[in-house]
Coordinates of C-alpha atoms in Angstrom, one line a residue:
Chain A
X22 CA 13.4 -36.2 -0.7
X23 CA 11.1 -33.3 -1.9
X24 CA 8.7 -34.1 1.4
X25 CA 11.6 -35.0 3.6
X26 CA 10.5 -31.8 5.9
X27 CA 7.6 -33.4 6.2
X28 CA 6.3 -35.7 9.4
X29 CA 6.3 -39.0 7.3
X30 CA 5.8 -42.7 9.3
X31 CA 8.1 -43.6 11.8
X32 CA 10.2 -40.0 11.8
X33 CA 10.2 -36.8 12.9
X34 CA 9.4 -34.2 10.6
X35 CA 10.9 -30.8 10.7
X36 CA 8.1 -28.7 10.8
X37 CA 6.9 -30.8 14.3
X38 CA 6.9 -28.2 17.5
X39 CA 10.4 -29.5 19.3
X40 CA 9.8 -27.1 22.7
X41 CA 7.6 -24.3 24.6
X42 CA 9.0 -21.3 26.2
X43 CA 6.9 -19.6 29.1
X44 CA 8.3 -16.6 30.5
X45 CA 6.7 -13.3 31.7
X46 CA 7.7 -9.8 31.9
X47 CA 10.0 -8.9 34.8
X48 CA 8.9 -5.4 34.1
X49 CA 6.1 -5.9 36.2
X50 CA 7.3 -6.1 39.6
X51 CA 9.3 -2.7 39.0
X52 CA 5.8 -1.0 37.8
X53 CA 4.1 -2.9 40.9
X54 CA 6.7 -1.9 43.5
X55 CA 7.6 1.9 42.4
X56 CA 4.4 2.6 39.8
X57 CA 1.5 4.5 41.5
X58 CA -0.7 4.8 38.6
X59 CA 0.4 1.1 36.2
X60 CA 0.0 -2.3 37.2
X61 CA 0.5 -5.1 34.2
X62 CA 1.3 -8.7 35.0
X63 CA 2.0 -10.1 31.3
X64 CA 3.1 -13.6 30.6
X65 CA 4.3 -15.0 27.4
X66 CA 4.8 -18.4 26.0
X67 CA 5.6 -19.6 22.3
X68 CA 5.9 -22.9 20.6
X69 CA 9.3 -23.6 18.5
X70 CA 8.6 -24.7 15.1
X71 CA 12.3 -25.3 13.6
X72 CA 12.7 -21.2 12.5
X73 CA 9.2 -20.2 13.3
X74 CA 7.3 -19.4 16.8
X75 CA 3.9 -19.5 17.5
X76 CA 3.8 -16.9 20.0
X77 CA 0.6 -15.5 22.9
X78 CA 1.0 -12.8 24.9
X79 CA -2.0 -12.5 28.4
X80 CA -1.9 -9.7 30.2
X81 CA -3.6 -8.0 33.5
X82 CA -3.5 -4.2 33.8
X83 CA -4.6 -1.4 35.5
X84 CA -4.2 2.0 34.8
X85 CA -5.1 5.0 37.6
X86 CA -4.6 8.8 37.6
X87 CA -5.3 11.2 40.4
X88 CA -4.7 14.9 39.7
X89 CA -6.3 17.3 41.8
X90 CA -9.4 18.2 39.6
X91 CA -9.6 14.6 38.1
X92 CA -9.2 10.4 38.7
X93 CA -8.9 8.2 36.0
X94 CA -9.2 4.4 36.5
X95 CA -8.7 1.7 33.7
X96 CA -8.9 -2.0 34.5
X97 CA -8.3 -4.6 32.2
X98 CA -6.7 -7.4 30.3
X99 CA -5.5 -8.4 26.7
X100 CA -4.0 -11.1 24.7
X101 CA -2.0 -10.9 21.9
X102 CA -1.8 -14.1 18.9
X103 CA 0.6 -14.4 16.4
X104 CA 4.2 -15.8 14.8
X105 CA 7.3 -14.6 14.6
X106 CA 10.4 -15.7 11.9
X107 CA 14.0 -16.8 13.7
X108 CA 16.4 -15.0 11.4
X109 CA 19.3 -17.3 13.9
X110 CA 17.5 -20.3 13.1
X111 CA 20.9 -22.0 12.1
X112 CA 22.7 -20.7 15.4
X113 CA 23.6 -23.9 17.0
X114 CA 22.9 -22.2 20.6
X115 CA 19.2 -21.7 19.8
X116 CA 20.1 -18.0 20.4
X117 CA 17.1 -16.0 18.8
X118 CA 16.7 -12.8 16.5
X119 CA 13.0 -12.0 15.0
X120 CA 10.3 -10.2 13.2
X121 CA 6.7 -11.0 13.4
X122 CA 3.0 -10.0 13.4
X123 CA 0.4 -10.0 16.4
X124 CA -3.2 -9.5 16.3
X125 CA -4.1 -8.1 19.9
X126 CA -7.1 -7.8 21.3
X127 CA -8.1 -5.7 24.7
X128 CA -11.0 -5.6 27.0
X129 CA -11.9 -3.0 29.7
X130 CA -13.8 -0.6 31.5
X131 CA -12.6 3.2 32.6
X132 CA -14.1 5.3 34.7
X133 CA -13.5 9.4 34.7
X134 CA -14.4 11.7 37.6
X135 CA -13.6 15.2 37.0
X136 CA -14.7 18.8 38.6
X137 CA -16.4 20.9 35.7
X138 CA -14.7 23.9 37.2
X139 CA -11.3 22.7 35.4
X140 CA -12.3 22.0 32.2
X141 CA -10.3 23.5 29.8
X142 CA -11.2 25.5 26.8
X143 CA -14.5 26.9 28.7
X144 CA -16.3 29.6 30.2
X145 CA -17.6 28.6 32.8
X146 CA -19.8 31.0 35.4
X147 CA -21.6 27.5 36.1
X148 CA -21.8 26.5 39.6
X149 CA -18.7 23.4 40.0
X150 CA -20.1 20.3 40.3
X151 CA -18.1 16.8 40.1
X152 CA -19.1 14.7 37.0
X153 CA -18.4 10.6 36.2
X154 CA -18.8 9.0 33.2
X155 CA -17.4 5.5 32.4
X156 CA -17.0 3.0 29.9
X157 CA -18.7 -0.8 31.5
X158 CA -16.7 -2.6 28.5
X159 CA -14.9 -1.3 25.6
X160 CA -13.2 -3.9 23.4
X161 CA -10.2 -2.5 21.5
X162 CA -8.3 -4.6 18.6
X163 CA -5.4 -3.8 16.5
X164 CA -2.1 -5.1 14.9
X165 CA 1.6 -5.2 15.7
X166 CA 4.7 -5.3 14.2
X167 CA 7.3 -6.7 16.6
X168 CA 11.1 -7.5 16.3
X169 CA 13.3 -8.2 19.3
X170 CA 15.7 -10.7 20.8
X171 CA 16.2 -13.6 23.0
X172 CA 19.3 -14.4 24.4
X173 CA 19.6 -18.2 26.0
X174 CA 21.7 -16.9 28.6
X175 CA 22.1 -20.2 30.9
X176 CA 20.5 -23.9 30.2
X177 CA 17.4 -23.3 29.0
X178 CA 17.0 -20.1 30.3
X179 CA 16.2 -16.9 27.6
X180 CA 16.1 -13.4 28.8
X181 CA 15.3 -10.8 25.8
X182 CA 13.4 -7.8 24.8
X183 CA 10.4 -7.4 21.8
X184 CA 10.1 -3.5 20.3
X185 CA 6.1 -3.3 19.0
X186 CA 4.8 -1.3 16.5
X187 CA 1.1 -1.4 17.3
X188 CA -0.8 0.1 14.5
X189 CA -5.1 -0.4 13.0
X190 CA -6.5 0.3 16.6
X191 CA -10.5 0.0 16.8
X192 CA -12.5 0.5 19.5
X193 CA -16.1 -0.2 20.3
X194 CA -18.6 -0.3 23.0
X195 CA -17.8 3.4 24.0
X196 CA -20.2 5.5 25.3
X197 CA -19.7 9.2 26.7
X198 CA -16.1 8.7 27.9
X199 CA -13.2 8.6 25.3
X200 CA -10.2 6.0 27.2
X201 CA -7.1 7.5 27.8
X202 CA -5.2 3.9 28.0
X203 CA -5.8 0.9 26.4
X204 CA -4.4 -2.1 28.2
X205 CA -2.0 -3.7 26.4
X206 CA -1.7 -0.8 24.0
X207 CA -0.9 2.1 25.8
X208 CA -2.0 5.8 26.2
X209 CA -5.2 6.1 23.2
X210 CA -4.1 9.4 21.9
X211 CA -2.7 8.3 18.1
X212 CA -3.3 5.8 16.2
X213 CA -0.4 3.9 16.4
X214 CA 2.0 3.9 19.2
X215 CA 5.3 1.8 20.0
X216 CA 5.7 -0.3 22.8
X217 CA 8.5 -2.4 24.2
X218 CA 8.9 -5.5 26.9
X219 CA 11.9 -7.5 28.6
X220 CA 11.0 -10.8 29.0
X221 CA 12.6 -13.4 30.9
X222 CA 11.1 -17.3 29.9
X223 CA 12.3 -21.2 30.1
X224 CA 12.4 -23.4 27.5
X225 CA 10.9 -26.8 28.0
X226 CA 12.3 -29.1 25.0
X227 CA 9.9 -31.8 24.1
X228 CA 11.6 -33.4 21.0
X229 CA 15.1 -33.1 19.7
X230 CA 15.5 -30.1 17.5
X231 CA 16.9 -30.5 14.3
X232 CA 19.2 -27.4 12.9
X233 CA 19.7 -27.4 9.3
X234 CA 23.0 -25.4 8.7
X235 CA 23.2 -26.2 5.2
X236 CA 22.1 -29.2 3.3
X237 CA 24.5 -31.6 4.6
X238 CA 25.0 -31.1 7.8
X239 CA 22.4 -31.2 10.9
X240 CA 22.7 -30.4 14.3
X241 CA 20.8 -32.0 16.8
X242 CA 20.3 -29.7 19.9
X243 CA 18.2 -30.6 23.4
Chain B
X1399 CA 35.3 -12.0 24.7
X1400 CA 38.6 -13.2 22.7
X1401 CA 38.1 -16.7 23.7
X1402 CA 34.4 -16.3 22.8
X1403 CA 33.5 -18.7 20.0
X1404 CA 32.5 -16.2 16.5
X1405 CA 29.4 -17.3 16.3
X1406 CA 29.0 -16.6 20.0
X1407 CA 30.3 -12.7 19.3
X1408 CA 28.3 -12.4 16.1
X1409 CA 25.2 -13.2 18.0
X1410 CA 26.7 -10.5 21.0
X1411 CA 27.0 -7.5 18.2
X1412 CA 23.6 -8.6 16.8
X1413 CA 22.2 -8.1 20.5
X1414 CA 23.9 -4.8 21.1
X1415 CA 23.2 -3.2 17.7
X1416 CA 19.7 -4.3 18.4
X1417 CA 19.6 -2.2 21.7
X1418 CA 21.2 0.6 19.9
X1419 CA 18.3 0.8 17.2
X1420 CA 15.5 0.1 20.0
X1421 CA 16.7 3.4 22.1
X1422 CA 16.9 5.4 18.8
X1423 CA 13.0 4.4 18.0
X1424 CA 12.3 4.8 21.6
X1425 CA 14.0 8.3 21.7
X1426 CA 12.8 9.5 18.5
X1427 CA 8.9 8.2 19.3
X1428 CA 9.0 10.3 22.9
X1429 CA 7.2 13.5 22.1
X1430 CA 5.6 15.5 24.7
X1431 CA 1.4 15.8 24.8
X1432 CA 0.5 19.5 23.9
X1433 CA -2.5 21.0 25.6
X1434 CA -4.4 21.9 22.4
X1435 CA -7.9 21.2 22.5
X1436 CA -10.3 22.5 19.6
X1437 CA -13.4 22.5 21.3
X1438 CA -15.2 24.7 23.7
X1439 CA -18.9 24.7 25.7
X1440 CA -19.6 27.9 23.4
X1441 CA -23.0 28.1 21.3
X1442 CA -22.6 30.8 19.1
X1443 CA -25.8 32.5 18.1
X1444 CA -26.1 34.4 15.4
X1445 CA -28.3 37.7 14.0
X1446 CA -28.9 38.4 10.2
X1447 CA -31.2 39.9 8.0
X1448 CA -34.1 37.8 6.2
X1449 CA -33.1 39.3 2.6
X1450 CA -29.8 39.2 0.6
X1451 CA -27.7 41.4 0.0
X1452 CA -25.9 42.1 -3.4
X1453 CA -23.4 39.0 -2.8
X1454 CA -26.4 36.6 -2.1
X1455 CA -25.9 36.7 1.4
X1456 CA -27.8 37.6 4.7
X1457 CA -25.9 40.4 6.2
X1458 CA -25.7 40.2 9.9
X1459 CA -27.5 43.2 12.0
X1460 CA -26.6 44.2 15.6
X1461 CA -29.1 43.4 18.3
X1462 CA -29.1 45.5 21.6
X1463 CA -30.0 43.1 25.0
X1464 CA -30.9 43.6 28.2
X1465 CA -29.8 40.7 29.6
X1466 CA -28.8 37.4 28.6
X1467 CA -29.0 34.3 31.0
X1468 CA -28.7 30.5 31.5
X1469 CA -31.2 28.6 34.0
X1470 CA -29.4 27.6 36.7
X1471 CA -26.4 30.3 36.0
X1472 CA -26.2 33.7 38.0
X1473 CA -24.1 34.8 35.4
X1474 CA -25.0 37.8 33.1
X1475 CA -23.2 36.3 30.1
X1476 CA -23.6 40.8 28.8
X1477 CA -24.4 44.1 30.1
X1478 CA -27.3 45.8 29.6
X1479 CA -27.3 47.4 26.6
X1480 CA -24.6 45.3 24.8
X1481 CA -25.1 45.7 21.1
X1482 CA -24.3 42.6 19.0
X1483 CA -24.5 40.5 16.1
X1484 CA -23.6 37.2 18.0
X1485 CA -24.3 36.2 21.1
X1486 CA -21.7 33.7 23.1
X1487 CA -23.8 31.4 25.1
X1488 CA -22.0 28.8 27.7
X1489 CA -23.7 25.6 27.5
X1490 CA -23.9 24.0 30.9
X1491 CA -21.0 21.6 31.0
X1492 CA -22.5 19.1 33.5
X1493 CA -25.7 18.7 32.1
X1494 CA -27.0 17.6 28.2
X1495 CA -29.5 20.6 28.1
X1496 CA -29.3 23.7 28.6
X1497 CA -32.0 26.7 28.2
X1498 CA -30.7 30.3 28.1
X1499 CA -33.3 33.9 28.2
X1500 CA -32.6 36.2 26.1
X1501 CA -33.9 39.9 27.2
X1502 CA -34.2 42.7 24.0
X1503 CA -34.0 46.1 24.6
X1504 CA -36.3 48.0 22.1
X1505 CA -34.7 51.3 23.2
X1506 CA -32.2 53.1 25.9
X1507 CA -32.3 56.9 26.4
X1508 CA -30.3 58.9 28.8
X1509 CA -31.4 61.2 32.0
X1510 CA -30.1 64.7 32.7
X1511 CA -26.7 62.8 34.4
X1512 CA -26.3 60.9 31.4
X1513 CA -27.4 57.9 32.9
X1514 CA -29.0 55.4 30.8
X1515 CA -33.0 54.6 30.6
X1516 CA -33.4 51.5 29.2
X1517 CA -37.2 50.4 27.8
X1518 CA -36.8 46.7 27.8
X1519 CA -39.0 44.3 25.2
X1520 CA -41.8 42.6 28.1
X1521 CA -41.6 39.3 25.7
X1522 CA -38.3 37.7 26.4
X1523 CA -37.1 34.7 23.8
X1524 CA -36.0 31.0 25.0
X1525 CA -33.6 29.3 23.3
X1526 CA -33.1 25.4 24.5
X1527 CA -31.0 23.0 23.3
X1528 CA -29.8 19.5 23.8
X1529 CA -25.9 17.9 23.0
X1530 CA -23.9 15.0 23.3
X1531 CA -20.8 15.2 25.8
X1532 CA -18.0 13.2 25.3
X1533 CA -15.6 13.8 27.5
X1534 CA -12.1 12.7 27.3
X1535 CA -8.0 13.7 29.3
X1536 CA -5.9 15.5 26.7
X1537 CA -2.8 14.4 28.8
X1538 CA -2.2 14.1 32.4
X1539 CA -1.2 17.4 32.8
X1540 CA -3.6 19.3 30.9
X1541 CA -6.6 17.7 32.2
X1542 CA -9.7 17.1 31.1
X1543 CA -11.7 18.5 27.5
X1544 CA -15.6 18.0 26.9
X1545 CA -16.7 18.3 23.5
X1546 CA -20.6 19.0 22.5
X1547 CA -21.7 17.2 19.3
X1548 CA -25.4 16.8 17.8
X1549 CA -26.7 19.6 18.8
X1550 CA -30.6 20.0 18.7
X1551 CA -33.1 23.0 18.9
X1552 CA -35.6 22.1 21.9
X1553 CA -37.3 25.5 21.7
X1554 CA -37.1 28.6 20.2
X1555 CA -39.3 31.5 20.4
X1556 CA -38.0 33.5 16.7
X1557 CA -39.7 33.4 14.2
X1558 CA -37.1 31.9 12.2
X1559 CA -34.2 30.5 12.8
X1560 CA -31.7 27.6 11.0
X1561 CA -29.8 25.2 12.4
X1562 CA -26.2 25.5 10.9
X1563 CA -23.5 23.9 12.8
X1564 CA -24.2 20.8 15.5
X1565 CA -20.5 20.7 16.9
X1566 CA -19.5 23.3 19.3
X1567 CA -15.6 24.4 18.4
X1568 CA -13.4 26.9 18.9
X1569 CA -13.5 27.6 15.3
X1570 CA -16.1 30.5 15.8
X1571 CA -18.9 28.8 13.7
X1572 CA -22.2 30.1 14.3
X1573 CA -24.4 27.6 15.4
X1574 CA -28.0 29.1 15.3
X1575 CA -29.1 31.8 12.5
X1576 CA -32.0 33.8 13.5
X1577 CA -33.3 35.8 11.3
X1578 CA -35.2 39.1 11.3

């Protein structure tokens, strides 16, 4: 009985993955279609583990500015690793409330062109001239909190939201140009920052999940 | 919602209290991007005497100039005959060197109009120096800041001189002692 959570010959354990949810964030097409100067495409997909996930995050982004004495482009991608707790892990509708940790990890280049005229903070009396500098790979890392929901709104379909804290950024591979965004992390101006994503995803049940309301009783769910 | 099942309106209030929280954290973590930057392209040069005073220190002395000049600037950076004790130089912000001329007066008198006569030093001093840039956007609407780190002597024609301070600020740090 002690090992009974355990895979053990000829059953099932408890702590065997039962499904996989890959969704993405719907948030995308609205930066895509109305967003001038952000572009992400991030997708996400987790692996149920009776009250724990497995969770990725991949994501494309650009980044572009264009003022009138400056551009700024940022190109990128990231991917974030980590686990997250159900505390619903006995809600018979596989409805989902969490907490968890990422490690995320960015890589990118930037490119800044700028007039020296507008520099602020300088006397100038030097002839204008229009200056680039650019980062060709800058890796960033860091660590998130996150904590959000998902709702299984119809079937198997989820639709939720994850708030990040993103904290223990590092960067290196920077050379003259200090990055204004981080993909993945945002605008590099603290050290930590907050972030937050909708998702929409589809669970795709492999194995019979097991729900352990209490000690006697079990639910078995598709 | 009073057909909904309990568990089914538990997990609803867990949702919405959830949203509730999130646009608390999201309102309260908004805060706008000040334009305060804390560097400038300013080498600050300063003039003291060799010996100590009383309190251990060099005292500064004034230093009349001619003119004062950056190659490749048009700019006068102060008037002939400007007396001080530290000069303001502009570094060149697009470039990693930048060498400036310093002209001394060694003495002005004044005509019958009262218009100045001013006997300028025939040796002028260089000054030269190197920097790192790093240049980075405060915030979309400020624009852009460069600041100049590691700061190196490439030439100097005093005598002697001291390296004190290799960041350029706003902090009004002097940067070069020379000493007479």
């Amino acid at each position: 009985m002690i090992f009974s959570g355990f895979i053990s010959f000829g059953q099932v354990g408890r702590y065997a993955p039962t499904a996989v949810k890959i969704g993405g964030d719907p948030g995308t097409l609205g930066y895509m279609i109305f967003s001038k100067k952000r572009g992400f495409f991030e997708a996400e997909a987790d692996i149920d583990i009776d009250r724990f996930f497995i969770v990725a995050n991949y994501g494309l982004s650009s980044f572009d500015l264009e003022e009138d004495t400056y551009t700024y482009e940022n190109n990128g991608s990231y991917l974030r690793l980590g686990a997250d707790v159900n505390l619903m892990y006995k809600d018979q509708h596989l409805n989902i409330a969490f907490f968890g940790l990422r490690y995320a990890s960015s890589s990118f280049n930037d490119k800044l062109d700028y007039d020296t005229k507008a520099i602020i903070q300088s006397e100038i009396g030097w002839p204008s001239t229009r200056e680039s500098v650019s980062n060709a790979k800058v890796k960033a890392n860091w660590f998130e909190m996150v904590s959000g929901l998902k709702v299984r709104v119809v079937k198997q379909l989820y639709m939720g939201f994850t708030v990040r804290f993103k904290f223990m950024k590092k960067l290196n591979g920077i050379e003259e140009l200090r990055p204004y965004y981080i993909p993945g992390f945002g605008k590099n101006i603290n050290k930590s920052a907050f972030g937050f994503n909708y998702y929409i995803s589809y669970r795709l049940p492999f194995r019979k999940k097991i729900i352990y309301i209490d000690e006697n009783k079990k639910v078995i769910e598709g | 919602m009073l057909f909904m099942p309990a568990e089914k309106r538990r997990s609803n209030t867990w949702f919405f209290s959830s949203f509730l929280v999130l646009i608390g954290i999201v309102f309260f973590s908004c805060t706008s991007e000040d334009c305060v930057s804390t560097v400038n392209n300013y080498l600050l040069v300063g003039f003291f005497k060799k010996g100590i005073n009383q309190a251990g220190e060099h005292p500064e002395i004034d230093t009349v100039f001619y003119s004062v000049q950056a190659d490749g600037n048009d700019v006068e950076f102060y008037t002939p005959g400007t007396t001080v004790s530290r000069l303001t130089l502009p570094v060149n912000p697009a470039d990693n060197v930048t060498s400036f001329e310093l002209t001394m007066l060694d003495s002005i008198t004044y005509d019958s109009l009262n218009n100045p006569i001013y006997y300028i030093n025939p040796n002028p001093h260089y000054i030269t120096v190197s920097y790192h840039r790093s240049q980075r956007i405060i915030s979309e609407d400020c624009g852009v800041e460069i600041a100049y780190s590691n700061l190196k002597i490439n030439e100097i024609t005093f005598d002697s001189t001291n390296l004190v301070e290799n960041n350029l600020s706003r902090f009004n740090e002097v940067n070069i002692e020379i000493f007479f």
